[in-house]
PDB file of C-alpha atoms in Angstrom:
ATOM      1  CA  ALA N   1     -15.592   4.032  10.448  1.00 66.00           C
ATOM      2  CA  ALA N   2     -12.427   5.735  11.632  1.00 77.00           C
ATOM      3  CA  GLY N   3      -9.594   5.711   9.148  1.00 92.00           C
ATOM      4  CA  VAL N   4      -5.881   6.401   9.208  1.00 96.00           C
ATOM      5  CA  ILE N   5      -5.286  10.109   9.696  1.00 97.00           C
ATOM      6  CA  GLN N   6      -2.218  11.796   8.274  1.00 97.00           C
ATOM      7  CA  SER N   7      -1.097  15.362   8.767  1.00 97.00           C
ATOM      8  CA  PRO N   8      -0.380  17.644   7.149  1.00 97.00           C
ATOM      9  CA  ARG N   9      -1.974  16.859   3.775  1.00 96.00           C
ATOM     10  CA  HIS N  10       0.442  19.123   1.970  1.00 97.00           C
ATOM     11  CA  LEU N  11       3.874  20.384   2.952  1.00 97.00           C
ATOM     12  CA  ILE N  12       6.284  22.626   1.103  1.00 98.00           C
ATOM     13  CA  LYS N  13       9.872  22.820   2.265  1.00 98.00           C
ATOM     14  CA  GLU N  14      13.137  24.102   0.914  1.00 97.00           C
ATOM     15  CA  LYS N  15      16.271  22.057   0.342  1.00 97.00           C
ATOM     16  CA  ARG N  16      18.183  21.222   3.509  1.00 97.00           C
ATOM     17  CA  GLU N  17      15.172  21.938   5.716  1.00 97.00           C
ATOM     18  CA  THR N  18      13.518  19.380   7.978  1.00 98.00           C
ATOM     19  CA  ALA N  19       9.992  18.014   7.913  1.00 97.00           C
ATOM     20  CA  THR N  20       7.858  15.973  10.284  1.00 98.00           C
ATOM     21  CA  LEU N  21       4.938  13.900   9.070  1.00 98.00           C
ATOM     22  CA  LYS N  22       2.382  12.517  11.485  1.00 98.00           C
ATOM     23  CA  CYS N  23       0.199   9.431  11.320  1.00 98.00           C
ATOM     24  CA  TYR N  24      -2.668   8.380  13.568  1.00 97.00           C
ATOM     25  CA  PRO N  25      -3.615   4.728  12.990  1.00 96.00           C
ATOM     26  CA  ILE N  26      -7.052   3.222  13.130  1.00 94.00           C
ATOM     27  CA  PRO N  27      -8.048   2.669  16.788  1.00 93.00           C
ATOM     28  CA  ARG N  28      -6.770  -0.663  18.143  1.00 87.00           C
ATOM     29  CA  HIS N  29      -4.342  -1.089  15.263  1.00 89.00           C
ATOM     30  CA  ASP N  30      -0.910  -1.778  16.691  1.00 87.00           C
ATOM     31  CA  THR N  31       1.262  -1.685  13.572  1.00 89.00           C
ATOM     32  CA  VAL N  32       2.162   1.311  11.452  1.00 93.00           C
ATOM     33  CA  TYR N  33       3.869   1.364   8.060  1.00 93.00           C
ATOM     34  CA  TRP N  34       5.342   4.233   6.064  1.00 96.00           C
ATOM     35  CA  TYR N  35       5.456   4.249   2.266  1.00 95.00           C
ATOM     36  CA  GLN N  36       6.840   6.727  -0.249  1.00 96.00           C
ATOM     37  CA  GLN N  37       5.285   7.116  -3.689  1.00 93.00           C
ATOM     38  CA  GLY N  38       7.076   9.128  -6.332  1.00 91.00           C
ATOM     39  CA  PRO N  39       5.295  10.478  -9.434  1.00 86.00           C
ATOM     40  CA  GLY N  40       4.080   7.585 -11.577  1.00 83.00           C
ATOM     41  CA  GLN N  41       5.665   5.061  -9.244  1.00 87.00           C
ATOM     42  CA  ASP N  42       4.379   2.305  -6.991  1.00 88.00           C
ATOM     43  CA  PRO N  43       4.464   2.863  -3.232  1.00 91.00           C
ATOM     44  CA  GLN N  44       7.864   1.945  -1.794  1.00 92.00           C
ATOM     45  CA  PHE N  45       8.098   0.609   1.734  1.00 92.00           C
ATOM     46  CA  LEU N  46      10.159   2.746   4.124  1.00 94.00           C
ATOM     47  CA  ILE N  47       9.743   1.435   7.653  1.00 93.00           C
ATOM     48  CA  SER N  48       7.248  -0.179  10.012  1.00 91.00           C
ATOM     49  CA  PHE N  49       6.612  -0.314  13.741  1.00 91.00           C
ATOM     50  CA  TYR N  50       4.853  -2.815  15.944  1.00 87.00           C
ATOM     51  CA  GLU N  51       4.108  -1.984  19.563  1.00 86.00           C
ATOM     52  CA  LYS N  52       6.426   1.030  19.399  1.00 89.00           C
ATOM     53  CA  MET N  53       9.375  -1.029  18.207  1.00 89.00           C
ATOM     54  CA  GLN N  54      10.772  -0.929  14.691  1.00 89.00           C
ATOM     55  CA  SER N  55       9.705  -4.152  13.025  1.00 84.00           C
ATOM     56  CA  ASP N  56      10.961  -3.858   9.475  1.00 85.00           C
ATOM     57  CA  LYS N  57      13.050  -1.476   7.427  1.00 88.00           C
ATOM     58  CA  GLY N  58      12.973  -0.818   3.728  1.00 89.00           C
ATOM     59  CA  SER N  59      14.531   1.796   1.504  1.00 86.00           C
ATOM     60  CA  ILE N  60      14.551   4.565   4.070  1.00 92.00           C
ATOM     61  CA  PRO N  61      17.439   7.050   3.749  1.00 94.00           C
ATOM     62  CA  ASP N  62      19.659   7.614   6.759  1.00 95.00           C
ATOM     63  CA  ARG N  63      18.429  11.235   6.764  1.00 96.00           C
ATOM     64  CA  PHE N  64      14.985   9.954   7.741  1.00 96.00           C
ATOM     65  CA  SER N  65      13.953   8.566  11.086  1.00 96.00           C
ATOM     66  CA  ALA N  66      10.656   7.471  12.518  1.00 96.00           C
ATOM     67  CA  GLN N  67       9.118   6.339  15.745  1.00 96.00           C
ATOM     68  CA  GLN N  68       5.859   5.082  17.171  1.00 95.00           C
ATOM     69  CA  PHE N  69       4.597   6.580  20.403  1.00 95.00           C
ATOM     70  CA  SER N  70       2.733   5.132  23.369  1.00 93.00           C
ATOM     71  CA  ASP N  71      -0.619   6.151  21.847  1.00 92.00           C
ATOM     72  CA  TYR N  72       0.440   4.266  18.660  1.00 93.00           C
ATOM     73  CA  HIS N  73       0.684   7.342  16.511  1.00 95.00           C
ATOM     74  CA  SER N  74       3.833   7.599  14.442  1.00 97.00           C
ATOM     75  CA  GLU N  75       6.015  10.400  13.141  1.00 98.00           C
ATOM     76  CA  LEU N  76       8.377  10.379  10.181  1.00 98.00           C
ATOM     77  CA  ASN N  77      11.202  12.896  10.570  1.00 97.00           C
ATOM     78  CA  MET N  78      13.041  13.964   7.463  1.00 97.00           C
ATOM     79  CA  SER N  79      16.191  16.073   7.621  1.00 97.00           C
ATOM     80  CA  SER N  80      18.477  17.691   5.047  1.00 97.00           C
ATOM     81  CA  LEU N  81      15.676  17.520   2.525  1.00 97.00           C
ATOM     82  CA  GLU N  82      16.585  17.002  -1.111  1.00 97.00           C
ATOM     83  CA  LEU N  83      14.602  17.721  -4.264  1.00 96.00           C
ATOM     84  CA  GLY N  84      14.243  13.976  -4.803  1.00 95.00           C
ATOM     85  CA  ASP N  85      12.355  13.647  -1.527  1.00 96.00           C
ATOM     86  CA  SER N  86       9.345  15.287  -3.171  1.00 96.00           C
ATOM     87  CA  ALA N  87       6.717  12.565  -3.126  1.00 96.00           C
ATOM     88  CA  LEU N  88       3.507  11.359  -1.601  1.00 96.00           C
ATOM     89  CA  TYR N  89       4.080   9.766   1.795  1.00 97.00           C
ATOM     90  CA  PHE N  90       1.522   7.235   2.933  1.00 96.00           C
ATOM     91  CA  CYS N  91       1.022   5.801   6.350  1.00 97.00           C
ATOM     92  CA  ALA N  92      -0.859   2.537   6.819  1.00 94.00           C
ATOM     93  CA  SER N  93      -1.947   0.609   9.866  1.00 93.00           C
ATOM     94  CA  SER N  94      -2.988  -2.936  10.624  1.00 88.00           C
ATOM     95  CA  PHE N  95      -3.821  -5.172  13.536  1.00 83.00           C
ATOM     96  CA  ARG N  96      -0.980  -7.635  13.912  1.00 72.00           C
ATOM     97  CA  GLN N  97      -2.960 -10.216  15.752  1.00 55.00           C
ATOM     98  CA  GLY N  98      -5.192 -10.497  12.714  1.00 51.00           C
ATOM     99  CA  LEU N  99      -2.706 -12.543  10.782  1.00 62.00           C
ATOM    100  CA  ARG N 100      -2.743 -11.572   7.146  1.00 71.00           C
ATOM    101  CA  SER N 101      -4.950  -8.626   7.878  1.00 77.00           C
ATOM    102  CA  PRO N 102      -4.807  -5.982   5.167  1.00 86.00           C
ATOM    103  CA  LEU N 103      -3.078  -2.659   5.580  1.00 89.00           C
ATOM    104  CA  HIS N 104      -5.342   0.361   5.661  1.00 92.00           C
ATOM    105  CA  PHE N 105      -3.871   3.519   4.224  1.00 95.00           C
ATOM    106  CA  GLY N 106      -4.298   7.179   5.019  1.00 96.00           C
ATOM    107  CA  ASN N 107      -4.734   9.798   2.312  1.00 95.00           C
ATOM    108  CA  GLY N 108      -1.081  10.710   2.391  1.00 96.00           C
ATOM    109  CA  THR N 109       1.074  13.787   2.836  1.00 97.00           C
ATOM    110  CA  ARG N 110       2.271  15.422  -0.348  1.00 96.00           C
ATOM    111  CA  LEU N 111       5.756  16.793   0.295  1.00 97.00           C
ATOM    112  CA  THR N 112       7.215  19.277  -2.145  1.00 97.00           C
ATOM    113  CA  VAL N 113      10.862  20.247  -1.754  1.00 97.00           C
ATOM    114  CA  THR N 114      11.899  23.391  -3.618  1.00 96.00           C
TER     115      THR N 114
ATOM    116  CA  ASP V   1      14.074  -5.518  -9.540  1.00 74.00           C
ATOM    117  CA  GLN V   2      10.288  -5.376  -9.731  1.00 84.00           C
ATOM    118  CA  GLN V   3       8.996  -8.378  -7.800  1.00 92.00           C
ATOM    119  CA  VAL V   4       5.348  -7.561  -8.509  1.00 95.00           C
ATOM    120  CA  LYS V   5       4.526  -6.662 -12.081  1.00 96.00           C
ATOM    121  CA  GLN V   6       1.441  -5.167 -13.622  1.00 96.00           C
ATOM    122  CA  ASN V   7       2.260  -5.120 -17.300  1.00 92.00           C
ATOM    123  CA  SER V   8      -0.790  -3.184 -18.442  1.00 95.00           C
ATOM    124  CA  PRO V   9      -0.532   0.468 -17.446  1.00 95.00           C
ATOM    125  CA  SER V  10      -4.119   1.079 -18.511  1.00 97.00           C
ATOM    126  CA  LEU V  11      -7.342  -0.705 -19.375  1.00 97.00           C
ATOM    127  CA  SER V  12     -10.580   0.634 -20.802  1.00 98.00           C
ATOM    128  CA  VAL V  13     -13.894  -1.260 -20.649  1.00 98.00           C
ATOM    129  CA  GLN V  14     -17.557  -0.533 -21.202  1.00 98.00           C
ATOM    130  CA  GLU V  15     -19.963  -0.238 -18.329  1.00 97.00           C
ATOM    131  CA  GLY V  16     -21.585  -3.574 -17.530  1.00 97.00           C
ATOM    132  CA  ARG V  17     -18.774  -5.625 -19.029  1.00 97.00           C
ATOM    133  CA  ILE V  18     -16.061  -7.528 -17.209  1.00 98.00           C
ATOM    134  CA  SER V  19     -12.787  -5.875 -16.221  1.00 98.00           C
ATOM    135  CA  ILE V  20      -9.789  -8.174 -15.843  1.00 98.00           C
ATOM    136  CA  LEU V  21      -6.656  -6.804 -14.254  1.00 98.00           C
ATOM    137  CA  ASN V  22      -3.547  -8.942 -14.239  1.00 98.00           C
ATOM    138  CA  CYS V  23      -0.542  -9.216 -11.969  1.00 98.00           C
ATOM    139  CA  ASP V  24       2.581 -11.379 -12.027  1.00 97.00           C
ATOM    140  CA  TYR V  25       5.113 -11.928  -9.282  1.00 97.00           C
ATOM    141  CA  THR V  26       8.587 -13.370  -9.143  1.00 95.00           C
ATOM    142  CA  ASN V  27       9.163 -14.046  -5.450  1.00 91.00           C
ATOM    143  CA  SER V  28       7.984 -17.569  -4.683  1.00 91.00           C
ATOM    144  CA  MET V  29       7.993 -16.707  -0.973  1.00 88.00           C
ATOM    145  CA  PHE V  30       4.974 -14.432  -1.365  1.00 91.00           C
ATOM    146  CA  ASP V  31       1.966 -16.057   0.223  1.00 89.00           C
ATOM    147  CA  TYR V  32      -0.574 -13.287   0.618  1.00 90.00           C
ATOM    148  CA  PHE V  33      -1.864 -11.107  -2.179  1.00 94.00           C
ATOM    149  CA  LEU V  34      -4.038  -8.018  -2.127  1.00 94.00           C
ATOM    150  CA  TRP V  35      -5.678  -5.620  -4.531  1.00 97.00           C
ATOM    151  CA  TYR V  36      -5.999  -1.937  -3.734  1.00 96.00           C
ATOM    152  CA  LYS V  37      -7.910   0.764  -5.568  1.00 97.00           C
ATOM    153  CA  LYS V  38      -6.620   4.313  -5.597  1.00 94.00           C
ATOM    154  CA  TYR V  39      -8.362   7.522  -6.568  1.00 92.00           C
ATOM    155  CA  PRO V  40      -6.354  10.708  -7.166  1.00 87.00           C
ATOM    156  CA  ALA V  41      -5.457  12.570  -3.966  1.00 82.00           C
ATOM    157  CA  GLU V  42      -6.514   9.617  -1.814  1.00 89.00           C
ATOM    158  CA  GLY V  43      -4.670   6.723  -0.249  1.00 92.00           C
ATOM    159  CA  PRO V  44      -4.978   3.167  -1.557  1.00 93.00           C
ATOM    160  CA  THR V  45      -8.213   1.492  -0.466  1.00 94.00           C
ATOM    161  CA  PHE V  46      -8.190  -2.228   0.264  1.00 93.00           C
ATOM    162  CA  LEU V  47     -10.435  -4.228  -2.060  1.00 96.00           C
ATOM    163  CA  ILE V  48      -9.856  -7.928  -1.714  1.00 96.00           C
ATOM    164  CA  SER V  49      -7.125 -10.375  -0.750  1.00 94.00           C
ATOM    165  CA  ILE V  50      -6.224 -14.000  -1.208  1.00 94.00           C
ATOM    166  CA  SER V  51      -3.995 -16.371   0.683  1.00 90.00           C
ATOM    167  CA  SER V  52      -1.750 -18.768  -1.197  1.00 90.00           C
ATOM    168  CA  ILE V  53      -3.710 -21.721   0.136  1.00 91.00           C
ATOM    169  CA  LYS V  54      -6.643 -20.663  -2.032  1.00 93.00           C
ATOM    170  CA  ASP V  55      -7.035 -20.181  -5.757  1.00 95.00           C
ATOM    171  CA  LYS V  56     -10.127 -17.995  -5.695  1.00 97.00           C
ATOM    172  CA  ASN V  57     -11.729 -15.444  -3.428  1.00 97.00           C
ATOM    173  CA  GLU V  58     -14.947 -13.606  -4.156  1.00 97.00           C
ATOM    174  CA  ASP V  59     -16.500 -10.514  -2.629  1.00 96.00           C
ATOM    175  CA  GLY V  60     -19.520  -9.117  -4.409  1.00 97.00           C
ATOM    176  CA  ARG V  61     -18.524  -7.887  -7.855  1.00 97.00           C
ATOM    177  CA  PHE V  62     -14.851  -8.564  -7.175  1.00 98.00           C
ATOM    178  CA  THR V  63     -13.126 -11.926  -7.618  1.00 98.00           C
ATOM    179  CA  VAL V  64      -9.430 -12.600  -7.312  1.00 98.00           C
ATOM    180  CA  PHE V  65      -7.877 -15.676  -8.905  1.00 98.00           C
ATOM    181  CA  LEU V  66      -4.463 -17.018  -7.958  1.00 97.00           C
ATOM    182  CA  ASN V  67      -2.371 -19.376 -10.094  1.00 97.00           C
ATOM    183  CA  LYS V  68       0.628 -20.205  -7.960  1.00 95.00           C
ATOM    184  CA  SER V  69       2.384 -22.351 -10.529  1.00 95.00           C
ATOM    185  CA  ALA V  70       2.302 -19.466 -12.986  1.00 96.00           C
ATOM    186  CA  LYS V  71       2.935 -16.873 -10.264  1.00 96.00           C
ATOM    187  CA  HIS V  72      -0.025 -14.968 -11.589  1.00 97.00           C
ATOM    188  CA  LEU V  73      -3.114 -13.413 -10.123  1.00 97.00           C
ATOM    189  CA  SER V  74      -5.989 -11.518 -11.615  1.00 98.00           C
ATOM    190  CA  LEU V  75      -8.833  -9.330 -10.414  1.00 98.00           C
ATOM    191  CA  HIS V  76     -12.196  -9.644 -12.132  1.00 98.00           C
ATOM    192  CA  ILE V  77     -14.813  -6.936 -11.738  1.00 98.00           C
ATOM    193  CA  VAL V  78     -18.282  -7.900 -12.935  1.00 97.00           C
ATOM    194  CA  PRO V  79     -20.225  -5.883 -13.888  1.00 98.00           C
ATOM    195  CA  SER V  80     -17.917  -2.898 -14.249  1.00 98.00           C
ATOM    196  CA  GLN V  81     -19.288   0.489 -13.207  1.00 97.00           C
ATOM    197  CA  PRO V  82     -18.047   4.011 -14.004  1.00 97.00           C
ATOM    198  CA  GLY V  83     -17.275   4.474 -10.298  1.00 96.00           C
ATOM    199  CA  ASP V  84     -14.728   1.670 -10.592  1.00 97.00           C
ATOM    200  CA  SER V  85     -12.511   3.960 -12.663  1.00 97.00           C
ATOM    201  CA  ALA V  86      -9.299   4.271 -10.649  1.00 97.00           C
ATOM    202  CA  VAL V  87      -5.742   2.977 -10.440  1.00 96.00           C
ATOM    203  CA  TYR V  88      -5.598  -0.622  -9.230  1.00 97.00           C
ATOM    204  CA  PHE V  89      -2.520  -1.837  -7.402  1.00 96.00           C
ATOM    205  CA  CYS V  90      -1.587  -5.449  -6.908  1.00 97.00           C
ATOM    206  CA  ALA V  91       0.409  -6.113  -3.725  1.00 95.00           C
ATOM    207  CA  ALA V  92       2.083  -9.148  -2.218  1.00 93.00           C
ATOM    208  CA  SER V  93       3.676 -10.084   1.065  1.00 88.00           C
ATOM    209  CA  THR V  94       5.356 -12.829   3.012  1.00 82.00           C
ATOM    210  CA  VAL V  95       4.306 -13.697   6.513  1.00 70.00           C
ATOM    211  CA  ARG V  96       7.481 -14.402   8.328  1.00 62.00           C
ATOM    212  CA  ARG V  97       8.000 -17.320  10.657  1.00 55.00           C
ATOM    213  CA  GLY V  98       6.061 -16.810  13.831  1.00 51.00           C
ATOM    214  CA  GLY V  99       3.575 -14.614  12.034  1.00 51.00           C
ATOM    215  CA  SER V 100       5.541 -11.456  12.628  1.00 51.00           C
ATOM    216  CA  ASN V 101       4.900  -8.291  10.764  1.00 55.00           C
ATOM    217  CA  TYR V 102       5.064  -8.184   7.024  1.00 69.00           C
ATOM    218  CA  LYS V 103       5.401  -5.430   4.480  1.00 78.00           C
ATOM    219  CA  LEU V 104       3.633  -5.124   1.154  1.00 86.00           C
ATOM    220  CA  THR V 105       5.395  -5.000  -2.174  1.00 91.00           C
ATOM    221  CA  PHE V 106       3.347  -3.182  -4.796  1.00 93.00           C
ATOM    222  CA  GLY V 107       3.081  -3.347  -8.556  1.00 95.00           C
ATOM    223  CA  LYS V 108       3.122  -0.118 -10.555  1.00 93.00           C
ATOM    224  CA  GLY V 109      -0.638  -0.076 -10.974  1.00 95.00           C
ATOM    225  CA  THR V 110      -3.152  -0.261 -13.796  1.00 97.00           C
ATOM    226  CA  LEU V 111      -5.434   2.651 -14.615  1.00 97.00           C
ATOM    227  CA  LEU V 112      -8.921   1.287 -15.223  1.00 98.00           C
ATOM    228  CA  THR V 113     -11.397   3.454 -17.090  1.00 98.00           C
ATOM    229  CA  VAL V 114     -15.004   2.290 -17.242  1.00 98.00           C
ATOM    230  CA  ASN V 115     -16.913   4.116 -19.946  1.00 96.00           C
ATOM    231  CA  PRO V 116     -20.666   4.735 -19.545  1.00 93.00           C
TER     232      PRO V 116
END
């Protein structure tokens, strides 16, 4: 079965650079979520989109922005990168109409800021 | 403020025995609970969920129990297999009025090791 696809798998950037992470949800899933997981930490919710509109916002820094496109894929844009942004970034998708349907996660993008 | 707590960072059991992973929550508004399994270098994989209107849900070797009054849930794996060795995350959410989108709040995870 098709899963959530994230690219790239690994990304190395320097401080103050920008990064763009991409997420392709499971076909027919209409909701996308972004999570950040630091070393030894639980995944922290950043932001979510439903039908291309932002639906919920968590602890996302102002330096980050995200959007969902007409084909439902999503991109997380990160600017003025800081060392503390080094983490694993997960994207998840779900089908909203399936109330209480579980989120399905991609394998993540590991971002290293040097 | 950790709203979902997994107080055991690790658990070790013998193959064939029962594994019991525990989770506590503080937010009484949570009404949907999930367990995810995570291998290194992979994303969390959904295992099993339970709605607050139930106190038990079973799927093969996996059973989740919910005690709402105690704000506690547990995942039982019987029998445990070496391939079950992974980090297990408990997650909870609230379905907002009108059934609009929800986000998951995760615990910090428990590393389960099943020894052959």
